[in-house]
XYZ file of C-alpha atoms in Angstrom:
773
model
C -7.995 -5.739 44.705
C -6.668 -7.538 41.636
C -7.035 -11.312 41.545
C -3.336 -11.651 40.679
C -2.350 -10.342 44.084
C -1.485 -12.785 46.823
C -2.008 -11.774 50.444
C -0.200 -13.221 53.406
C -3.525 -13.562 55.278
C -3.857 -16.813 53.326
C -0.588 -18.048 54.837
C -1.515 -19.105 58.353
C 1.109 -19.962 60.924
C -1.409 -21.615 63.262
C -0.009 -24.796 64.736
C 3.530 -24.008 63.568
C 6.546 -23.312 65.754
C 9.523 -21.267 64.596
C 12.924 -21.232 66.270
C 15.209 -18.245 65.712
C 18.926 -18.225 66.503
C 21.993 -16.121 65.813
C 25.241 -17.946 65.215
C 28.891 -17.210 64.469
C 30.326 -13.711 64.745
C 27.855 -11.066 65.843
C 26.762 -8.302 63.476
C 24.815 -5.108 64.079
C 21.228 -5.553 62.891
C 20.893 -9.161 64.065
C 18.501 -7.990 66.798
C 16.330 -6.183 64.251
C 16.106 -9.445 62.296
C 15.201 -11.421 65.427
C 12.554 -8.829 66.308
C 11.026 -9.033 62.832
C 10.934 -12.843 62.882
C 9.324 -12.924 66.343
C 6.679 -10.291 65.621
C 5.831 -11.526 62.134
C 5.677 -15.108 63.432
C 3.343 -14.186 66.288
C 1.306 -12.020 63.918
C 0.510 -14.969 61.623
C -0.406 -17.170 64.582
C 2.774 -19.219 65.003
C 4.691 -19.824 68.203
C 8.205 -18.365 68.072
C 11.082 -19.544 70.244
C 14.365 -17.833 71.068
C 17.268 -20.263 70.834
C 19.864 -18.605 73.032
C 23.624 -18.977 72.440
C 23.252 -20.231 68.878
C 23.693 -23.931 68.149
C 25.105 -24.493 71.641
C 21.751 -23.496 73.084
C 19.976 -25.832 70.671
C 22.195 -28.729 71.789
C 21.943 -27.917 75.512
C 18.191 -27.231 75.461
C 16.525 -26.356 78.755
C 16.170 -22.625 79.403
C 18.186 -21.885 76.282
C 15.027 -22.455 74.215
C 12.287 -20.097 75.378
C 9.038 -18.981 73.831
C 9.193 -15.347 72.750
C 6.453 -12.786 73.326
C 5.646 -9.556 71.513
C 7.052 -7.504 74.387
C 10.230 -9.594 74.707
C 11.675 -8.040 71.539
C 10.856 -4.456 72.527
C 13.877 -2.109 72.624
C 16.002 -4.566 70.603
C 15.937 -2.613 67.355
C 18.610 -0.076 68.303
C 20.908 -2.498 70.155
C 24.085 -3.772 68.495
C 25.378 -7.331 68.756
C 22.831 -10.073 69.440
C 20.648 -10.017 72.553
C 19.924 -13.773 72.348
C 23.640 -14.551 72.260
C 25.937 -16.368 69.871
C 28.585 -19.011 70.474
C 30.941 -21.253 68.544
C 29.642 -24.788 69.043
C 31.866 -27.858 68.702
C 29.067 -30.142 69.915
C 26.841 -29.354 66.940
C 29.618 -30.503 64.620
C 29.225 -34.019 66.030
C 26.429 -36.431 65.224
C 25.614 -36.828 68.924
C 25.264 -33.060 69.308
C 22.867 -32.795 66.374
C 20.847 -35.708 67.794
C 20.402 -33.861 71.092
C 19.470 -30.693 69.194
C 16.821 -32.587 67.200
C 15.321 -33.992 70.409
C 15.145 -30.511 71.966
C 13.356 -29.140 68.901
C 10.856 -32.018 68.606
C 9.972 -31.735 72.311
C 8.892 -28.131 71.633
C 7.275 -28.811 68.263
C 9.818 -26.689 66.367
C 10.146 -27.704 62.715
C 10.930 -24.266 61.285
C 14.324 -22.706 61.872
C 15.429 -19.200 61.058
C 19.230 -19.027 61.237
C 21.010 -15.668 61.226
C 24.748 -16.071 60.700
C 27.605 -16.536 58.249
C 28.263 -19.288 55.713
C 29.547 -21.720 58.357
C 26.385 -21.355 60.447
C 24.148 -21.738 57.403
C 26.069 -24.778 56.129
C 25.589 -26.397 59.559
C 21.854 -25.716 59.364
C 21.620 -27.361 55.944
C 23.482 -30.465 57.142
C 21.063 -30.649 60.099
C 18.109 -30.494 57.686
C 19.557 -33.241 55.458
C 20.073 -35.526 58.474
C 16.725 -34.704 60.069
C 14.742 -37.825 59.113
C 17.652 -40.078 60.131
C 17.970 -38.277 63.463
C 14.245 -38.755 64.127
C 14.541 -42.482 63.322
C 17.349 -42.783 65.878
C 15.285 -40.946 68.497
C 12.327 -43.298 67.864
C 14.546 -46.398 68.116
C 16.020 -45.194 71.399
C 12.538 -44.514 72.739
C 13.121 -40.802 73.247
C 10.244 -39.797 70.962
C 7.179 -41.658 69.685
C 6.481 -42.752 66.083
C 3.623 -40.263 66.053
C 5.936 -37.388 67.073
C 8.384 -38.376 64.334
C 5.618 -38.298 61.717
C 4.225 -34.975 62.974
C 7.670 -33.384 62.786
C 8.926 -35.246 59.733
C 10.206 -32.193 57.792
C 12.560 -29.500 59.021
C 12.401 -26.183 57.138
C 15.405 -23.858 57.157
C 15.584 -20.225 56.085
C 18.822 -18.296 56.493
C 19.688 -14.625 56.740
C 23.300 -13.640 56.368
C 24.650 -11.689 59.313
C 28.272 -10.798 58.626
C 30.101 -7.479 58.712
C 32.477 -8.681 55.963
C 29.831 -8.888 53.201
C 31.577 -12.058 52.098
C 28.545 -14.177 51.157
C 27.775 -14.703 47.472
C 24.200 -14.200 46.358
C 23.392 -11.042 48.292
C 24.497 -7.478 47.631
C 24.613 -6.667 51.333
C 24.773 -8.776 54.469
C 23.292 -7.641 57.774
C 25.916 -5.657 59.701
C 28.098 -4.516 56.798
C 26.671 -0.996 56.579
C 27.010 -0.483 60.345
C 30.625 -1.679 60.271
C 31.296 0.865 57.518
C 29.757 3.543 59.764
C 32.250 2.650 62.518
C 35.187 2.710 60.082
C 34.186 6.018 58.486
C 33.610 7.659 61.887
C 37.188 6.739 62.805
C 38.656 7.757 59.439
C 36.877 11.137 59.494
C 38.262 11.749 62.976
C 41.766 10.631 61.992
C 41.838 12.888 58.936
C 41.697 16.056 61.049
C 44.672 15.056 63.182
C 46.565 13.768 60.121
C 46.117 17.118 58.349
C 47.270 19.009 61.413
C 50.596 17.168 61.516
C 51.048 16.258 57.822
C 50.889 12.578 58.701
C 50.296 9.348 56.845
C 47.870 6.968 58.506
C 47.697 3.248 57.830
C 44.336 1.804 58.889
C 43.801 -1.910 59.290
C 40.195 -3.046 58.948
C 38.586 -6.463 59.292
C 38.415 -8.847 56.344
C 40.558 -11.991 56.560
C 39.221 -13.353 53.275
C 37.111 -10.496 51.925
C 38.214 -6.941 51.147
C 34.762 -5.352 50.948
C 35.110 -3.213 54.074
C 38.579 -2.022 53.067
C 37.550 -1.326 49.487
C 34.352 0.558 50.243
C 35.804 2.538 53.147
C 38.706 3.529 50.856
C 36.196 4.902 48.361
C 34.152 6.532 51.116
C 37.075 8.458 52.588
C 39.092 9.077 49.416
C 42.044 6.962 50.539
C 45.310 7.062 48.576
C 45.825 3.298 48.508
C 43.955 0.121 49.440
C 45.157 -3.470 49.855
C 42.651 -6.357 49.775
C 42.901 -10.169 49.696
C 41.025 -10.712 46.399
C 43.236 -8.365 44.443
C 46.845 -8.585 45.620
C 49.024 -5.811 44.206
C 51.356 -6.640 41.341
C 55.076 -7.006 41.956
C 56.688 -3.608 42.386
C 53.634 -2.222 44.183
C 55.842 -0.733 46.878
C 57.466 1.751 44.479
C 54.132 2.510 42.807
C 52.426 3.241 46.140
C 55.259 5.451 47.398
C 55.267 7.354 44.101
C 51.509 7.916 44.458
C 51.881 9.189 48.049
C 54.745 11.462 47.073
C 52.765 12.908 44.145
C 49.816 13.576 46.439
C 52.019 15.588 48.816
C 53.536 17.547 45.924
C 50.010 18.562 44.858
C 49.525 20.135 48.283
C 47.848 17.358 50.255
C 48.758 17.399 53.954
C 47.838 13.790 54.655
C 47.755 10.286 53.224
C 45.375 7.474 54.111
C 46.207 3.847 53.315
C 43.630 1.159 54.137
C 44.706 -2.450 54.599
C 42.378 -5.447 54.983
C 43.678 -7.788 57.697
C 43.939 -10.615 55.140
C 45.853 -8.636 52.497
C 48.722 -10.485 50.785
C 51.012 -9.985 47.829
C 50.829 -12.118 44.651
C 53.018 -14.785 46.257
C 50.830 -15.214 49.331
C 53.058 -13.237 51.691
C 50.976 -11.257 54.233
C 50.991 -7.459 53.952
C 50.389 -6.135 57.445
C 49.671 -2.545 58.441
C 53.050 -2.379 60.156
C 54.773 -3.615 56.983
C 53.150 -0.752 55.056
C 54.093 1.773 57.740
C 57.739 0.662 57.772
C 57.816 0.875 53.976
C 56.499 4.475 53.934
C 58.906 5.585 56.667
C 61.893 3.907 54.992
C 61.209 5.114 51.439
C 59.620 8.523 52.012
C 60.455 9.515 55.579
C 56.817 10.525 56.203
C 55.550 10.741 59.774
C 53.399 7.593 59.760
C 50.987 6.052 62.275
C 49.078 2.760 62.367
C 45.507 2.368 63.632
C 44.044 -1.129 63.941
C 40.285 -0.826 64.321
C 39.595 -4.372 65.509
C 36.273 -5.173 67.160
C 35.150 -1.553 67.124
C 33.796 -2.471 63.667
C 31.457 -5.083 65.143
C 30.124 -2.824 67.869
C 27.771 0.075 68.302
C 24.262 0.883 67.209
C 23.052 -0.564 63.899
C 22.623 1.924 61.072
C 19.233 2.754 59.566
C 20.133 0.653 56.498
C 20.875 -2.441 58.591
C 17.676 -2.072 60.623
C 15.554 -1.759 57.481
C 17.405 -4.575 55.704
C 17.123 -6.876 58.735
C 13.427 -6.046 59.251
C 12.608 -6.710 55.594
C 14.651 -9.932 55.625
C 13.068 -11.129 58.898
C 9.543 -10.719 57.554
C 10.564 -12.368 54.271
C 12.095 -15.291 56.196
C 8.803 -15.973 58.007
C 6.904 -15.849 54.697
C 9.414 -18.316 53.209
C 8.905 -20.695 56.156
C 5.104 -20.477 55.844
C 5.298 -21.280 52.127
C 7.847 -24.110 52.501
C 6.880 -27.668 51.612
C 8.816 -30.860 52.474
C 10.636 -30.684 49.123
C 11.658 -27.011 49.438
C 15.443 -26.677 49.724
C 16.947 -24.637 52.538
C 17.035 -21.080 51.282
C 18.699 -17.838 52.167
C 16.888 -14.497 51.995
C 19.034 -12.057 50.005
C 19.069 -8.507 48.706
C 19.522 -7.945 44.979
C 19.632 -4.243 44.161
C 16.593 -3.043 46.058
C 14.642 -6.289 45.923
C 14.362 -9.284 48.245
C 15.102 -12.640 46.633
C 15.326 -16.212 47.906
C 18.236 -18.359 46.814
C 19.077 -22.018 47.531
C 21.354 -21.875 50.539
C 23.897 -24.402 49.310
C 24.275 -22.721 45.892
C 25.288 -19.537 47.731
C 27.635 -21.419 50.058
C 29.269 -23.260 47.143
C 29.888 -20.044 45.233
C 31.297 -18.394 48.374
C 33.669 -21.358 48.695
C 34.584 -21.031 44.988
C 35.813 -17.489 45.673
C 38.099 -18.748 48.426
C 39.313 -21.625 46.261
C 40.141 -19.198 43.428
C 42.112 -17.029 45.877
C 43.954 -20.036 47.326
C 44.933 -21.088 43.790
C 46.003 -17.511 42.958
C 43.281 -17.103 40.295
C 42.692 -13.559 41.498
C 40.935 -12.206 38.396
C 38.348 -14.969 38.699
C 37.934 -14.298 42.440
C 37.241 -10.641 41.674
C 34.629 -11.566 39.058
C 32.920 -13.953 41.467
C 32.835 -11.276 44.166
C 31.531 -8.633 41.768
C 33.882 -6.419 39.837
C 32.099 -3.084 39.449
C 33.344 -1.423 42.637
C 36.840 -2.704 42.034
C 36.855 -1.094 38.593
C 35.827 2.290 39.987
C 38.380 2.030 42.789
C 41.158 1.326 40.296
C 40.092 4.321 38.217
C 40.014 6.664 41.194
C 43.042 5.446 43.128
C 45.263 4.498 40.200
C 44.244 6.634 37.219
C 45.335 5.939 33.679
C 44.806 9.142 31.721
C 43.832 9.309 28.050
C 43.197 12.219 25.729
C 39.963 13.587 24.308
C 38.825 17.025 23.241
C 35.499 16.954 25.064
C 34.432 19.414 27.762
C 31.968 18.176 30.408
C 30.238 20.450 32.934
C 29.110 19.255 36.378
C 26.601 21.126 38.547
C 24.409 20.653 41.619
C 20.753 21.713 41.481
C 18.113 21.888 44.231
C 18.497 21.591 47.997
C 21.810 20.278 49.361
C 22.026 16.526 50.008
C 24.822 14.668 51.783
C 26.769 12.669 49.209
C 26.581 15.294 46.443
C 30.280 16.059 46.899
C 31.227 12.382 46.663
C 29.291 12.213 43.390
C 31.048 15.329 42.028
C 34.465 13.955 43.018
C 33.736 10.636 41.336
C 32.432 12.306 38.173
C 35.454 14.625 37.947
C 38.032 11.889 38.451
C 36.361 9.332 36.190
C 35.854 12.060 33.573
C 39.518 13.074 33.703
C 40.525 9.400 33.493
C 38.319 9.093 30.386
C 40.251 12.017 28.913
C 37.715 14.850 29.245
C 38.228 18.375 30.534
C 35.863 18.905 33.471
C 34.183 22.192 34.323
C 32.556 22.944 37.670
C 29.464 25.158 37.663
C 28.786 27.026 40.900
C 25.266 27.732 42.217
C 23.319 25.538 39.797
C 21.549 26.892 36.721
C 21.623 30.411 38.140
C 25.425 30.316 38.363
C 25.532 28.710 34.915
C 23.682 31.697 33.407
C 26.100 34.101 35.110
C 29.183 32.293 33.813
C 30.279 30.911 37.196
C 32.126 28.145 35.387
C 35.749 27.084 35.766
C 37.877 24.064 35.004
C 38.129 21.592 37.871
C 41.130 19.262 38.152
C 41.997 15.989 39.864
C 43.447 17.544 43.008
C 40.618 20.084 43.389
C 38.216 17.402 44.601
C 40.556 15.807 47.146
C 38.853 15.198 50.490
C 35.380 15.878 49.113
C 33.775 12.506 49.907
C 33.354 13.187 53.617
C 31.998 16.712 53.210
C 28.271 17.353 53.694
C 26.182 19.832 51.715
C 27.313 21.022 48.275
C 30.814 22.440 47.838
C 29.904 23.572 44.319
C 26.971 25.544 45.707
C 23.425 24.681 44.733
C 20.197 26.593 44.077
C 16.616 25.690 43.233
C 16.500 28.083 40.237
C 15.142 26.448 37.073
C 16.863 27.103 33.718
C 13.848 28.191 31.606
C 14.055 31.919 32.354
C 17.855 31.900 31.899
C 17.908 29.598 28.878
C 19.440 32.109 26.441
C 22.310 32.897 28.818
C 22.884 29.240 29.611
C 23.082 28.428 25.901
C 25.514 31.305 25.480
C 27.741 29.961 28.290
C 27.594 26.486 26.733
C 28.908 28.040 23.513
C 31.565 30.221 25.209
C 33.012 27.278 27.151
C 32.339 24.768 24.368
C 30.476 22.435 26.759
C 29.925 19.067 25.059
C 27.978 17.294 27.830
C 26.202 18.007 31.131
C 26.069 16.051 34.373
C 23.421 17.401 36.743
C 23.408 16.102 40.329
C 20.344 17.135 42.306
C 16.708 16.788 43.295
C 13.329 17.459 41.711
C 14.499 20.829 40.337
C 17.322 19.011 38.512
C 14.740 16.708 36.908
C 12.536 19.675 35.910
C 15.648 21.497 34.694
C 16.620 18.647 32.377
C 13.100 18.600 30.942
C 13.329 22.365 30.313
C 16.759 22.079 28.675
C 15.498 19.325 26.412
C 12.423 21.367 25.475
C 14.697 24.301 24.497
C 16.838 22.220 22.110
C 14.780 23.274 19.095
C 15.796 26.910 19.725
C 19.363 26.371 20.943
C 21.667 23.965 19.136
C 24.154 24.308 22.044
C 21.778 22.232 24.181
C 21.869 19.291 21.756
C 24.494 17.488 23.835
C 24.371 14.401 26.079
C 22.827 15.270 29.453
C 22.380 12.973 32.413
C 20.891 13.552 35.840
C 21.901 11.737 39.022
C 19.202 11.938 41.752
C 20.382 13.579 44.982
C 17.752 14.651 47.509
C 16.889 13.695 51.084
C 13.216 13.470 50.067
C 13.819 10.519 47.697
C 11.028 11.809 45.459
C 12.580 11.486 41.987
C 10.651 9.436 39.398
C 12.731 6.719 37.793
C 14.825 5.908 40.873
C 14.110 3.859 43.997
C 16.905 5.661 45.861
C 18.466 9.126 45.880
C 21.834 10.279 47.193
C 21.298 11.908 50.590
C 18.224 9.970 51.711
C 20.246 7.404 53.694
C 22.074 10.145 55.633
C 18.720 11.773 56.432
C 17.314 8.412 57.591
C 20.268 7.956 59.923
C 19.712 11.458 61.346
C 16.039 10.616 61.979
C 16.864 7.205 63.458
C 19.595 8.571 65.755
C 17.257 11.301 67.008
C 14.395 8.854 67.577
C 16.761 6.546 69.518
C 17.732 9.419 71.811
C 14.137 10.526 72.213
C 13.035 6.972 73.068
C 15.917 6.695 75.533
C 14.792 9.915 77.232
C 11.476 8.171 77.903
C 13.121 5.208 79.630
C 12.941 6.961 82.985
C 9.502 8.439 82.278
C 6.716 5.909 81.890
C 3.807 6.264 79.464
C 4.983 8.944 77.067
C 4.260 9.377 73.329
C 6.517 11.393 71.018
C 5.244 13.114 67.851
C 8.136 13.663 65.400
C 7.885 15.750 62.218
C 10.147 14.779 59.325
C 11.042 16.488 56.036
C 10.223 15.209 52.554
C 7.791 17.685 51.019
C 4.790 15.594 49.901
C 6.899 12.426 49.783
C 6.456 10.178 52.814
C 9.641 8.149 52.302
C 11.529 9.557 55.304
C 8.541 9.230 57.631
C 7.718 5.662 56.541
C 11.191 4.156 56.255
C 12.424 6.192 59.243
C 9.447 4.801 61.152
C 10.409 1.255 60.193
C 14.027 1.850 61.284
C 13.071 3.559 64.559
C 10.240 1.198 65.529
C 7.457 3.795 65.231
C 3.825 3.052 66.103
C 2.460 5.155 63.233
C 3.647 7.354 60.373
C 1.328 9.874 58.728
C 2.038 10.620 55.071
C 0.363 12.409 52.162
C 0.303 9.284 49.938
C -1.939 7.399 52.390
C -4.854 9.696 53.302
C -6.038 9.553 56.903
C -8.873 11.098 58.869
C -9.918 11.756 62.451
C -11.059 8.130 62.835
C -7.553 6.915 61.992
C -6.050 9.312 64.530
C -8.528 8.095 67.151
C -7.692 4.467 66.317
C -3.972 5.194 66.770
C -4.628 6.810 70.158
C -6.635 3.757 71.259
C -3.851 1.473 70.022
C -1.299 3.405 72.091
C -3.612 3.353 75.112
C -3.667 -0.448 74.924
C 0.106 -0.525 74.461
C 0.606 1.486 77.661
C -1.040 -1.366 79.609
C 1.876 -3.634 78.621
C 5.516 -3.403 79.648
C 6.246 -1.164 76.605
C 5.174 2.177 77.992
C 6.232 4.589 75.288
C 5.117 5.462 71.801
C 6.652 7.037 68.700
C 4.619 8.679 65.941
C 6.189 10.195 62.807
C 4.484 12.795 60.638
C 5.615 13.899 57.184
C 5.677 17.710 57.008
C 3.060 17.940 54.216
C 0.933 14.904 55.010
C -2.174 17.012 55.692
C -3.052 20.686 55.484
C -5.287 20.550 58.563
C -3.910 17.694 60.667
C -0.750 19.603 61.526
C 1.927 18.454 63.949
C 0.464 20.798 66.563
C -3.054 19.456 65.958
C -1.930 15.827 66.288
C 0.073 16.684 69.405
C -2.922 18.427 71.000
C -5.299 15.600 70.018
C -3.024 12.916 71.453
C -2.448 15.006 74.603
C -6.181 15.431 75.168
C -7.221 11.868 74.338
C -4.325 10.363 76.248
C -5.012 12.244 79.483
C -4.532 9.998 82.487
C -2.949 7.283 80.305
C 0.063 8.923 78.652
C 1.485 12.368 78.091
C 2.919 13.772 74.840
C 5.960 15.570 73.534
C 6.613 16.869 70.005
C 9.784 17.440 68.029
C 10.285 19.031 64.593
C 13.557 17.683 63.171
C 13.887 20.308 60.422
C 17.076 20.904 58.469
C 19.255 18.670 60.623
C 18.070 15.945 58.206
C 19.874 17.686 55.323
C 23.102 18.300 57.217
C 26.022 16.347 58.585
C 28.688 14.158 57.045
C 27.309 11.757 54.430
C 26.769 8.148 55.452
C 28.969 5.424 53.913
C 25.973 4.357 51.800
C 25.544 7.838 50.336
C 29.283 8.264 49.730
C 29.475 4.988 47.864
C 26.152 5.235 46.078
C 27.173 8.731 44.936
C 30.573 7.456 43.818
C 29.135 4.477 41.941
C 26.245 6.213 40.217
C 28.252 9.314 39.177
C 31.015 7.111 37.742
C 28.442 5.167 35.731
C 26.896 8.448 34.530
C 30.273 9.739 33.380
C 30.988 6.498 31.517
C 27.612 6.883 29.753
C 28.533 10.457 28.779
C 31.830 9.223 27.293
C 30.000 6.565 25.303
C 27.422 9.059 24.009
C 30.086 11.593 23.060
C 32.053 9.028 21.110
C 28.973 7.603 19.359
C 26.879 10.625 18.585
C 28.770 13.892 18.851
C 28.293 16.175 15.828
C 25.954 13.705 14.142
C 22.779 15.494 15.210
C 21.620 12.430 17.111
C 21.811 14.330 20.417
C 18.308 15.563 19.622
C 17.060 12.033 20.278
C 15.218 11.516 23.543
C 17.820 9.091 24.861
C 20.535 11.741 25.059
C 18.792 13.444 28.041
C 18.536 10.750 30.693
C 18.077 10.116 34.377
C 20.221 7.393 35.924
C 18.343 5.641 38.713
C 18.306 2.471 40.787
C 15.230 0.481 39.719
C 14.684 -2.741 41.626
C 17.790 -4.730 40.684
C 19.791 -2.459 38.434
C 21.040 1.035 37.650
C 19.064 2.132 34.577
C 19.333 5.091 32.168
C 15.869 6.458 31.345
C 15.041 9.346 28.983
C 13.540 12.103 31.166
C 10.794 12.710 28.608
C 9.554 9.143 29.187
C 9.373 9.746 32.944
C 6.852 12.581 32.585
C 3.912 10.152 32.618
C 5.222 8.671 35.880
C 5.325 12.046 37.641
C 2.853 13.942 39.816
C 4.234 17.416 39.062
C 1.835 19.196 41.433
C 3.100 17.320 44.495
C 6.591 16.648 43.119
C 6.485 12.898 43.625
C 6.420 9.778 41.428
C 2.925 8.389 40.816
C 4.094 4.965 42.004
C 6.537 4.539 44.889
C 8.074 1.188 45.797
C 8.539 1.981 49.493
C 4.766 2.149 50.043
C 5.016 -1.660 50.168
C 7.046 -1.261 53.362
C 4.212 0.522 55.198
C 2.361 -2.700 56.056
C 5.620 -4.054 57.540
C 5.882 -1.040 59.820
C 2.256 -1.530 60.905
C 2.625 -5.279 61.417
C 5.754 -4.807 63.549
C 3.804 -2.216 65.582
C 0.965 -4.762 66.133
C -1.657 -3.326 63.787
C -3.892 -5.633 61.767
C -3.331 -4.859 58.106
C -3.361 -6.344 54.638
C 0.017 -7.209 53.143
C 0.488 -7.988 49.459
C 3.193 -10.647 49.153
C 2.911 -11.167 45.393
C 6.159 -9.201 45.017
C 7.991 -11.078 47.763
C 11.082 -13.112 46.992
C 10.684 -16.213 44.853
C 13.217 -19.020 44.860
C 15.791 -18.358 42.152
C 19.175 -19.732 41.229
C 22.403 -17.922 41.945
C 23.752 -18.314 38.408
C 21.535 -15.422 37.327
C 23.112 -13.193 39.945
C 26.759 -14.087 39.421
C 27.977 -10.684 38.310
C 27.108 -8.567 41.321
C 27.369 -5.563 39.059
C 24.622 -3.685 40.813
C 26.291 -3.885 44.210
C 26.183 -0.193 44.951
C 26.304 -0.248 48.453
């Protein structure tokens, strides 16, 4: 191991006590965070305490503060809400209440607090920390604790995680619970759209968001809504006529339904509330459309947490424990955040102050500033797609899907088409990938042609794995016939190989000397140059949902182990991250070689587990992890070795992982990344067209999420990062998550924390431009 690496084994929790509480409104994924804190805390040798009912439980003490065990957080991962309870607490707002809370903590030796809640809960925690030494002095003076106890517990360390479905906290791209709330909204919208089409109705949906329009905005993008109203961006005067004109135009183009999404806190520019019923009455009065209102309410807070929220909460929970172990008396209270695809730690009060700045800007009607503080990128794309402003150009851009279908491809195509048309281009759809391209299956695609595409799974354009090399002459001919000036390729590893082949053929075919960009879309998430691919989140949710059901089937049958085979080719992303989201005991992948001794060790581990109250096991296996240790072999080995202790079942998930409606994450990631790709194409066309500069490497790029940002990378530069034999990147970020999965399953392992979050300042993250999701 390199000397520069830092391992958490050096960070001992021995002698430390950690209290974990959930406060404020509940959010799906809170239980996953609690589970991660408890198991990571116990793993490093600390005592971990549940503080039930939030701050109220801390003030009341007694049975509200209980030591947690490894088994006590079993089966929490898939449960919505918060198992340890949450409550609004007036007592904690008083000095006397905080004094009682301090006494209860000192009596149990708790000087490390992990608070999962919104900005109000986190602000309360920071105030508690600032008052801590004074509170201890008072307790000493009143004789309730000794001088020695006060010295031993002299510093209180606070680490926060933001649990809020509104995603209204500055400093993090996503808060725990937001993705799950979007799942609930999109499930309802998808269901409503079928009945709306049947009756040619307009539906007005009211979603949560008193002060933040994130849920409304993103769900509008995810379902292709006609109009959206949010608090940060009140519509300009005269919006009523503009909206009705838009709805009327949509019907004239043949649409049988309209969807309008309203955040509960939406207002006009003068501060007058815009309710869902106001919008309905307006549509009925001006257009006479059959209109219905649906108010989703607390449905958005409920239900099972999504795969994204479980993974986010698990990563954040582990990071929170590391932050507490590393804290010194001078360390400010921090909040664990997500920036792009990376965990960061930010001073809690800087985040709270910026969150309050947003509200202040809204209260003072400085809406443009509020939007900038929130993060403007999604708003820009929404404006372009809901309220287009067309311009003219003479460029033709072709869009095609290549490789296996992936949920979210259609959302990406829709976004590319509409942004491209807004930029003034003529868009051409290519059916059946490069094979269809060579056959001339190319036709112009217009604004209305992609209506309703966001919620559709698979590939409506048609997609094939065929590579372009053997058809290159015909493809070049079709490029010339249709005067194609740029290419947008949305697909998997074949799309990446295809772009390399097209670039290699430029010396023979001048028609290929045009800007080309690839957007990664594959459930396998095996594209070099991108941490995430469109479709992988939907596949993870399919795996997680299935594992939940399988685990539930074992609830009436004691001592059973399930062997689940996932897709992914040679890439173990789905098995590893699915295992983390589903609470698996092991995940076998190609990237981490294993042998019969490892299999035997896993069987012994499960045998020990069956002696506890958790009498079931879950093992995931990537389809190509080993040529000889097949799913059948592992099943038979476990069955034989587990005789008399546990029995086994196996399940091959197969193509169900590629199917289904795309998740909100994939819809929005597809929308965001395709829009950015189309804007890059426009820039390249304007800068370089007919100058010969298209032959430069940077005119054939892959657009990928890398750590914190969306980055354009010349495909030729990615060749060195690629294992072409196994169709995977040589380095994969998610391998760092494998130790987390093992730790949370009670395996001893080494965990490199040199890449964990370091304390930063929020100023660097002000423009949340990378908020994809």
